[in-house]
Coordinates of C-alpha atoms in Angstrom, one line a residue:
M1 CA 126.9 129.5 24.8
R2 CA 125.0 128.2 27.8
Q3 CA 125.3 131.6 29.5
A4 CA 123.9 133.3 26.5
Q5 CA 121.0 130.9 26.5
V6 CA 120.3 131.6 30.1
I7 CA 120.3 135.4 29.5
R8 CA 118.0 135.0 26.5
S9 CA 115.6 132.8 28.3
N10 CA 112.1 134.0 29.3
A11 CA 112.6 133.2 33.0
F12 CA 115.7 135.4 33.2
R13 CA 114.0 138.2 31.3
W14 CA 111.0 138.0 33.6
A15 CA 113.3 138.1 36.7
L16 CA 115.1 141.1 35.2
A17 CA 111.8 142.9 34.6
V18 CA 110.6 142.1 38.2
A19 CA 113.9 143.3 39.6
G20 CA 113.5 146.6 37.6
V21 CA 110.0 147.1 38.8
F22 CA 111.1 146.3 42.4
A23 CA 113.9 148.8 42.2
V24 CA 111.6 151.6 40.9
F25 CA 109.1 150.7 43.7
V26 CA 111.8 150.8 46.4
I27 CA 113.2 154.1 45.1
V28 CA 109.7 155.7 45.1
L29 CA 109.0 154.2 48.6
F30 CA 112.3 155.6 50.0
G31 CA 111.6 158.9 48.4
F32 CA 108.2 159.1 49.9
I33 CA 109.6 158.1 53.3
Y34 CA 112.3 160.8 53.1
W35 CA 109.8 163.5 52.0
Q36 CA 107.4 162.6 54.9
T37 CA 110.2 162.5 57.4
D38 CA 111.5 165.9 56.2
Q39 CA 108.1 167.5 56.5
Y40 CA 107.6 166.0 59.9
L41 CA 111.0 167.3 61.2
I42 CA 110.4 170.8 59.8
A43 CA 107.0 170.9 61.3
R44 CA 108.4 169.8 64.7
S45 CA 111.1 172.4 64.5
D46 CA 108.6 175.1 63.7
R47 CA 106.5 174.2 66.7
M48 CA 109.6 174.1 69.0
I49 CA 110.9 177.6 67.9
A50 CA 107.4 179.0 68.1
G51 CA 107.0 177.7 71.7
Q52 CA 110.4 179.1 72.6
L53 CA 109.5 182.4 71.1
N54 CA 106.3 182.6 73.2
V55 CA 108.2 181.7 76.4
I56 CA 111.1 184.3 75.9
S57 CA 108.8 187.1 74.6
A58 CA 106.7 186.9 77.7
L59 CA 109.7 187.9 79.9
P60 CA 110.6 191.5 80.8
G61 CA 113.3 193.3 78.9
E62 CA 116.5 192.5 80.9
R63 CA 115.3 189.0 81.8
R64 CA 114.6 188.4 78.1
L65 CA 118.2 189.1 77.2
E66 CA 119.4 186.8 79.9
A67 CA 117.0 184.0 78.7
I68 CA 118.5 184.3 75.1
D69 CA 122.0 183.9 76.4
E70 CA 120.9 180.9 78.6
H71 CA 119.1 179.4 75.7
L72 CA 122.2 179.5 73.5
R73 CA 124.5 178.2 76.3
Q74 CA 122.4 175.1 76.6
D75 CA 122.7 174.3 72.9
S76 CA 125.5 171.7 72.9
R77 CA 124.9 170.8 69.2
G78 CA 125.1 174.4 68.0
V79 CA 121.9 174.3 66.0
Q80 CA 120.0 177.0 68.0
Y81 CA 119.8 180.7 66.9
A82 CA 118.5 183.6 68.8
G83 CA 118.7 187.4 68.6
S84 CA 117.3 190.5 70.1
F85 CA 117.5 193.7 67.9
G86 CA 116.6 197.2 68.9
A87 CA 114.2 199.5 67.0
D88 CA 117.1 200.9 65.0
G89 CA 118.2 197.3 64.0
H90 CA 121.3 197.0 66.2
R91 CA 122.0 193.6 67.9
M92 CA 121.5 193.6 71.7
A93 CA 121.9 189.8 72.4
G94 CA 122.2 186.5 70.6
N95 CA 124.3 184.9 68.0
L96 CA 122.7 186.5 64.9
E97 CA 124.7 189.3 63.2
Q98 CA 121.8 191.2 61.7
L99 CA 118.1 191.2 61.4
P100 CA 116.9 189.2 58.3
P101 CA 114.7 191.7 56.3
E102 CA 112.6 188.9 54.6
L103 CA 111.4 187.4 57.9
K104 CA 107.8 188.2 58.6
N105 CA 106.3 188.9 62.0
D106 CA 105.0 185.8 63.8
T107 CA 105.5 183.6 60.7
V108 CA 108.0 180.7 60.6
G109 CA 110.1 180.7 57.4
S110 CA 113.4 179.6 55.9
V111 CA 116.0 182.5 55.9
S112 CA 119.7 182.8 55.3
V113 CA 121.4 184.2 58.4
M114 CA 124.9 184.9 59.5
R115 CA 125.9 183.9 63.0
T116 CA 129.0 184.7 65.2
L117 CA 131.1 181.7 66.3
P118 CA 134.4 181.6 68.2
A119 CA 136.1 180.5 65.0
G120 CA 134.5 183.3 62.9
R121 CA 131.3 184.1 61.1
D122 CA 129.2 181.5 59.3
T123 CA 126.2 181.7 56.9
R124 CA 123.4 179.1 57.3
V125 CA 119.9 178.6 56.1
I126 CA 117.6 178.1 59.1
R127 CA 114.0 178.0 60.1
A128 CA 113.2 181.1 62.1
I129 CA 110.4 183.2 63.5
A130 CA 110.4 186.9 64.5
R131 CA 108.1 189.0 66.8
R132 CA 108.1 192.8 67.3
M133 CA 107.8 193.6 70.9
P134 CA 105.7 196.5 72.3
N135 CA 108.8 198.7 73.0
G136 CA 109.9 198.4 69.3
D137 CA 112.5 195.6 69.8
T138 CA 112.5 192.5 67.6
L139 CA 113.0 189.0 69.0
I140 CA 114.1 186.2 66.6
I141 CA 114.3 182.5 67.5
G142 CA 115.6 180.0 64.9
R143 CA 116.9 176.5 64.5
E144 CA 118.8 174.5 61.9
V145 CA 117.1 171.5 60.4
D146 CA 120.2 169.5 59.6
E147 CA 118.3 166.3 60.7
T148 CA 116.8 166.2 57.2
R149 CA 120.3 166.0 55.6
E150 CA 121.2 163.3 58.1
I151 CA 118.0 161.4 57.3
S152 CA 118.8 161.8 53.6
H153 CA 122.2 160.2 54.2
V154 CA 120.7 157.3 56.1
V155 CA 118.0 156.8 53.5
G156 CA 120.7 156.7 50.8
Q157 CA 122.8 154.2 52.7
A158 CA 119.7 152.0 53.3
L159 CA 118.8 152.2 49.7
A160 CA 122.3 151.1 48.6
L161 CA 122.6 148.4 51.2
G162 CA 119.1 147.0 50.6
L163 CA 118.4 147.6 46.9
L164 CA 121.6 146.4 45.4
P165 CA 121.6 143.0 47.2
A166 CA 117.9 142.6 46.3
L167 CA 118.6 143.2 42.7
C168 CA 121.5 140.7 42.7
L169 CA 119.3 138.2 44.4
C170 CA 116.6 138.7 41.7
L171 CA 119.1 138.2 38.9
L172 CA 120.5 135.1 40.6
A173 CA 117.0 133.7 41.1
G174 CA 116.2 134.4 37.4
A175 CA 119.4 132.7 36.3
W176 CA 118.7 129.7 38.5
L177 CA 115.1 129.4 37.3
S178 CA 116.2 129.7 33.7
M179 CA 118.9 127.0 34.1
R180 CA 116.3 124.8 36.0
A181 CA 113.7 125.2 33.2
Q182 CA 116.3 124.5 30.5
K183 CA 117.5 121.4 32.4
R184 CA 113.9 120.1 32.6
V185 CA 113.3 120.9 28.9
E186 CA 116.4 119.1 27.9
E187 CA 115.4 116.1 30.0
V188 CA 112.0 116.1 28.4
N189 CA 113.5 116.4 25.0
Q190 CA 115.8 113.4 25.6
R191 CA 112.9 111.3 26.7
V192 CA 110.7 112.4 23.8
Q193 CA 113.5 111.4 21.5
R194 CA 113.6 107.9 23.1
I195 CA 109.9 107.6 22.7
I196 CA 110.2 108.6 19.0
A197 CA 112.9 106.0 18.6
G198 CA 110.4 103.3 19.7
D199 CA 110.8 103.1 23.5
L200 CA 107.0 103.2 24.3
R201 CA 107.7 102.6 28.0
E202 CA 109.5 105.9 28.5
R203 CA 107.6 108.6 30.3
L204 CA 108.1 112.3 31.0
P205 CA 109.5 113.3 34.4
H206 CA 107.1 114.8 36.9
R207 CA 106.8 115.3 40.6
D208 CA 103.7 114.8 42.8
V209 CA 103.3 118.6 43.3
D210 CA 100.7 121.0 42.1
E211 CA 102.6 123.0 39.5
P212 CA 101.8 123.5 35.8
F213 CA 104.8 121.6 34.4
S214 CA 104.2 118.6 36.5
N215 CA 100.5 118.6 35.7
L216 CA 101.2 118.9 32.0
A217 CA 103.7 116.0 32.3
A218 CA 101.1 113.9 34.1
I219 CA 98.6 114.6 31.3
V220 CA 101.1 113.7 28.6
N221 CA 102.1 110.5 30.4
G222 CA 98.4 109.5 30.6
M223 CA 98.2 110.1 26.9
L224 CA 101.3 108.0 26.3
D225 CA 99.8 105.2 28.4
E226 CA 96.7 105.2 26.1
M227 CA 98.9 105.3 23.0
E228 CA 101.1 102.4 24.2
T229 CA 98.0 100.4 24.9
M230 CA 96.5 101.2 21.5
I231 CA 99.7 100.5 19.7
N232 CA 100.2 97.2 21.5
A233 CA 96.6 96.3 20.8
L234 CA 97.1 97.3 17.1
A235 CA 100.2 95.2 16.9
G236 CA 98.3 92.2 18.1
V237 CA 95.2 92.8 15.9
G238 CA 97.1 92.1 12.7
N239 CA 98.1 88.7 14.0
D240 CA 94.6 88.0 15.3
I241 CA 93.0 89.0 11.9
A242 CA 95.5 86.8 10.0
H243 CA 94.9 83.9 12.3
D244 CA 91.1 84.1 12.3
L245 CA 90.9 84.7 8.5
R246 CA 93.4 82.0 7.7
T247 CA 91.3 79.2 9.2
P248 CA 88.1 79.7 7.1
L249 CA 90.0 80.6 4.0
T250 CA 92.1 77.4 4.4
R251 CA 89.1 75.3 4.9
A252 CA 87.5 76.9 1.8
R253 CA 90.5 76.2 -0.3
L254 CA 90.8 72.6 0.9
T255 CA 87.1 72.0 0.3
L256 CA 87.4 73.3 -3.3
E257 CA 90.6 71.4 -3.9
R258 CA 89.0 68.1 -2.7
G259 CA 85.8 68.8 -4.6
R260 CA 87.8 69.3 -7.8
T261 CA 89.6 66.0 -7.3
N262 CA 86.9 63.8 -5.8
A263 CA 83.5 65.2 -6.8
S264 CA 81.9 63.2 -9.7
T265 CA 78.3 64.4 -9.6
L266 CA 76.6 67.8 -9.7
E267 CA 75.2 67.3 -6.2
Q268 CA 78.7 66.6 -4.8
L269 CA 80.0 69.8 -6.5
Q270 CA 77.1 71.8 -5.1
T271 CA 77.9 70.5 -1.6
V272 CA 81.5 71.4 -2.0
V273 CA 80.6 74.9 -3.2
D274 CA 78.1 75.4 -0.3
K275 CA 80.9 74.5 2.2
A276 CA 83.3 76.9 0.5
I277 CA 80.7 79.7 0.5
A278 CA 80.1 79.1 4.2
N279 CA 83.8 79.5 5.0
I280 CA 84.0 82.6 2.8
D281 CA 81.0 84.1 4.5
Q282 CA 82.7 83.6 7.9
S283 CA 85.7 85.5 6.6
L284 CA 83.4 88.3 5.3
A285 CA 81.7 88.4 8.7
I286 CA 85.0 89.0 10.4
I287 CA 85.9 91.8 7.9
T288 CA 82.5 93.4 8.2
A289 CA 82.6 93.3 12.0
L290 CA 86.1 94.9 12.0
L291 CA 84.9 97.6 9.6
R292 CA 81.9 98.3 11.8
L293 CA 84.0 98.5 14.9
A294 CA 86.4 100.9 13.3
E295 CA 83.5 103.1 12.1
I296 CA 82.1 103.2 15.6
E297 CA 85.5 103.9 17.4
N298 CA 86.4 106.6 14.9
S299 CA 83.0 108.4 15.2
R300 CA 83.0 111.5 17.3
R301 CA 79.8 113.0 16.1
S302 CA 76.6 113.1 18.1
A303 CA 74.4 114.6 15.3
A304 CA 72.3 111.3 15.2
F305 CA 71.7 111.4 19.0
G306 CA 68.2 111.8 20.3
S307 CA 65.8 110.5 22.8
V308 CA 65.7 106.7 22.7
P309 CA 62.8 105.0 24.5
L310 CA 64.5 101.9 25.9
H311 CA 61.3 100.1 26.8
E312 CA 60.2 100.1 23.2
M313 CA 63.6 99.2 21.9
L314 CA 63.9 96.2 24.2
R315 CA 60.5 94.8 23.3
E316 CA 61.6 95.1 19.6
I317 CA 64.7 93.1 20.3
C318 CA 62.7 90.5 22.1
D319 CA 60.4 90.1 19.1
I320 CA 63.4 89.7 16.8
Y321 CA 65.2 87.0 18.9
E322 CA 62.1 85.2 20.2
P323 CA 62.0 82.7 17.2
I324 CA 65.7 82.0 17.6
A325 CA 65.3 81.3 21.3
E326 CA 62.3 79.0 20.6
N327 CA 64.2 77.0 18.1
K328 CA 66.9 76.3 20.8
N329 CA 64.2 75.7 23.4
V330 CA 65.4 78.7 25.4
E331 CA 62.9 80.9 27.3
L332 CA 63.4 84.6 26.4
R333 CA 61.5 87.2 28.4
V334 CA 61.7 91.0 28.7
E335 CA 60.8 93.1 31.8
T336 CA 60.2 96.8 31.3
R337 CA 58.2 98.0 34.3
H338 CA 59.3 101.6 33.6
R339 CA 59.0 103.8 30.6
L340 CA 62.6 105.1 30.4
S341 CA 64.5 107.0 27.8
V342 CA 68.2 108.0 27.3
R343 CA 70.0 110.3 24.9
G344 CA 71.9 108.4 22.2
D345 CA 71.9 106.8 18.7
R346 CA 69.0 104.3 18.6
D347 CA 70.5 102.1 15.9
L348 CA 73.8 101.7 17.8
L349 CA 72.1 101.0 21.1
L350 CA 69.9 98.5 19.4
E351 CA 73.0 96.8 17.9
A352 CA 74.7 96.7 21.3
V353 CA 71.8 95.2 23.2
A354 CA 71.1 92.8 20.3
N355 CA 74.7 91.5 20.5
L356 CA 74.3 90.8 24.2
V357 CA 71.0 89.0 23.7
D358 CA 72.5 87.0 20.8
N359 CA 75.5 86.0 22.9
A360 CA 73.2 85.0 25.8
I361 CA 71.0 82.8 23.6
K362 CA 74.0 81.3 21.9
F363 CA 75.8 80.3 25.1
T364 CA 72.7 79.2 27.1
P365 CA 72.0 75.4 26.9
E366 CA 68.6 74.1 25.9
G367 CA 65.9 74.5 28.6
G368 CA 67.7 77.6 29.9
R369 CA 66.4 81.2 30.3
V370 CA 67.5 84.6 29.0
S371 CA 66.1 87.8 30.6
I372 CA 66.2 91.4 29.3
E373 CA 65.5 93.9 32.1
L374 CA 65.1 97.7 32.2
T375 CA 65.5 99.1 35.7
R376 CA 66.4 102.3 37.6
G377 CA 69.4 102.7 39.8
E378 CA 70.7 105.8 41.7
D379 CA 70.7 108.6 39.1
E380 CA 71.1 106.0 36.3
T381 CA 69.2 103.7 33.9
I382 CA 70.3 100.1 33.7
V383 CA 69.8 97.6 30.8
R384 CA 70.5 94.1 32.1
V385 CA 70.9 91.0 30.0
S386 CA 71.2 87.8 32.0
D387 CA 71.2 84.1 31.2
T388 CA 71.6 80.6 32.8
G389 CA 74.6 79.7 30.7
C390 CA 78.2 79.1 31.6
G391 CA 78.8 82.7 32.5
I392 CA 82.1 84.7 32.5
G393 CA 84.8 84.0 35.0
E394 CA 86.4 86.7 37.2
Q395 CA 89.7 86.3 35.4
E396 CA 88.1 86.7 32.0
R397 CA 86.2 90.0 32.7
E398 CA 88.8 92.1 31.0
A399 CA 89.9 89.6 28.4
V400 CA 86.4 89.1 26.8
L401 CA 86.5 92.8 25.7
R402 CA 89.6 92.2 23.6
R403 CA 89.2 91.6 19.9
F404 CA 89.1 87.9 18.7
Y405 CA 89.1 86.6 22.3
R406 CA 87.3 83.3 22.7
S407 CA 87.1 81.4 25.9
D408 CA 88.1 77.8 26.0
K409 CA 84.6 76.9 27.2
I410 CA 83.0 78.2 23.9
R411 CA 85.6 77.3 21.3
S412 CA 83.1 74.9 19.6
T413 CA 80.5 77.7 19.4
P414 CA 80.4 79.7 16.1
G415 CA 81.6 83.2 16.4
V416 CA 84.5 85.6 15.6
G417 CA 85.2 87.1 19.1
L418 CA 84.2 90.7 18.2
G419 CA 80.7 90.9 19.8
L420 CA 81.6 92.3 23.2
N421 CA 84.3 94.5 21.8
L422 CA 81.7 96.0 19.5
V423 CA 79.3 96.5 22.5
A424 CA 82.1 98.2 24.5
A425 CA 82.9 100.6 21.7
I426 CA 79.2 101.6 21.4
V427 CA 78.9 102.0 25.2
K428 CA 82.1 104.2 25.3
L429 CA 80.8 106.4 22.4
H430 CA 77.7 107.2 24.4
G431 CA 79.5 107.8 27.7
F432 CA 77.8 104.8 29.3
R433 CA 79.5 102.0 31.4
L434 CA 79.6 98.3 30.6
A435 CA 79.5 96.0 33.7
I436 CA 80.3 92.3 33.4
H437 CA 79.3 90.3 36.5
P438 CA 81.2 87.0 37.0
G439 CA 79.7 83.9 38.5
P440 CA 77.3 81.1 37.4
G441 CA 75.1 82.4 34.6
G442 CA 76.0 85.4 32.6
R443 CA 74.9 89.0 33.6
V444 CA 76.0 92.0 31.6
E445 CA 74.7 95.6 32.2
I446 CA 74.7 98.8 30.2
I447 CA 74.6 101.6 32.8
C448 CA 73.4 104.9 31.5
P449 CA 74.0 107.8 33.9
D450 CA 71.4 110.6 33.9
R451 CA 74.1 113.2 33.3
Q452 CA 76.2 112.1 30.5
P453 CA 79.4 113.9 29.4
G454 CA 78.8 116.4 26.7

């Protein structure tokens, strides 16, 4: 079954296809090499026999016959042919039995000849050239080109010895790649099953190499990290909501219960009802903030985005919160030396900055100061809200962004612990950054890069 899966796998099929293409390429290459070698050897033989013909034909009659015999005696391989024939066609010298009628004068060609050997006569196909002498004789010089057959044999052996092992190696490589891929897929499947079963800490296997599978596994692991964080946060949100809603609702119930038992006048009943309404309003504020936060986090549209003049928006926020600051004897000032704009949703950005200003006024003691500044950084616009309050400690910089988190230093201050979480969601939606600086006094910045992600 496993072997059948290996054979049917894409990796093995690709390896088989590559092996087939490689085999065709090698066969064509060896065929071309053989053809070129054959042509070269034939051309070389033609030049050799033409040169020998020129040398022997330049000799006088008797000396020519002796040169033919000497030429044949020096042929240890038995591949040379020569013959001298009279005007009437009879053989005067050489190892050719008769004059080939198809051989043209001074033209090299392939002819079938019969030669005389000690063991008898033999018929061969050779390359030969003939020349008619002035006295009417015909001189023929020829040569076998058996080297081409030898080359063909060598090429065939090389093809068999080189191609077959290469094909086997390709098939083995394909089978190995297929088994390796199947093993990795099975491992991924097992880990995915464990993740589905609830083990959120499980991750896909990957190596620190630049390959598609490892890159994909790294991306999926990053997605799993985000999902684990979101699921863990979601698991805690339910408890936080129940805890934060239980307190005001319990107070409202106790107030109403005591009022029903103890109130004896209309004024006392009205006081009881006012306290109950205040607690219910606090519960509604928590629910409204959660709904608003979910609306912002689930929004992926930028249809409402446009150019937002920050200098005008900050002055508007200052006008809104100036009476609140005066009632608490807190100095509120705005510094907008530059006329700067960003691309975004004006209502959401106003809500984010207003939350920061509201927190700054709320946590700044009487006689303190809250500043709203609009400045330019390096390729970025910065909205900074600072105050002279208790500030945020280094260890609380990440915690204050969680839902319902409230520091021990501000437990007595009214609030639901969703303000900075709402600001972070708006900032993330716009592709900005939220910077919280620790130390004495609070300082929070919304950093708006000039080039925002599309």
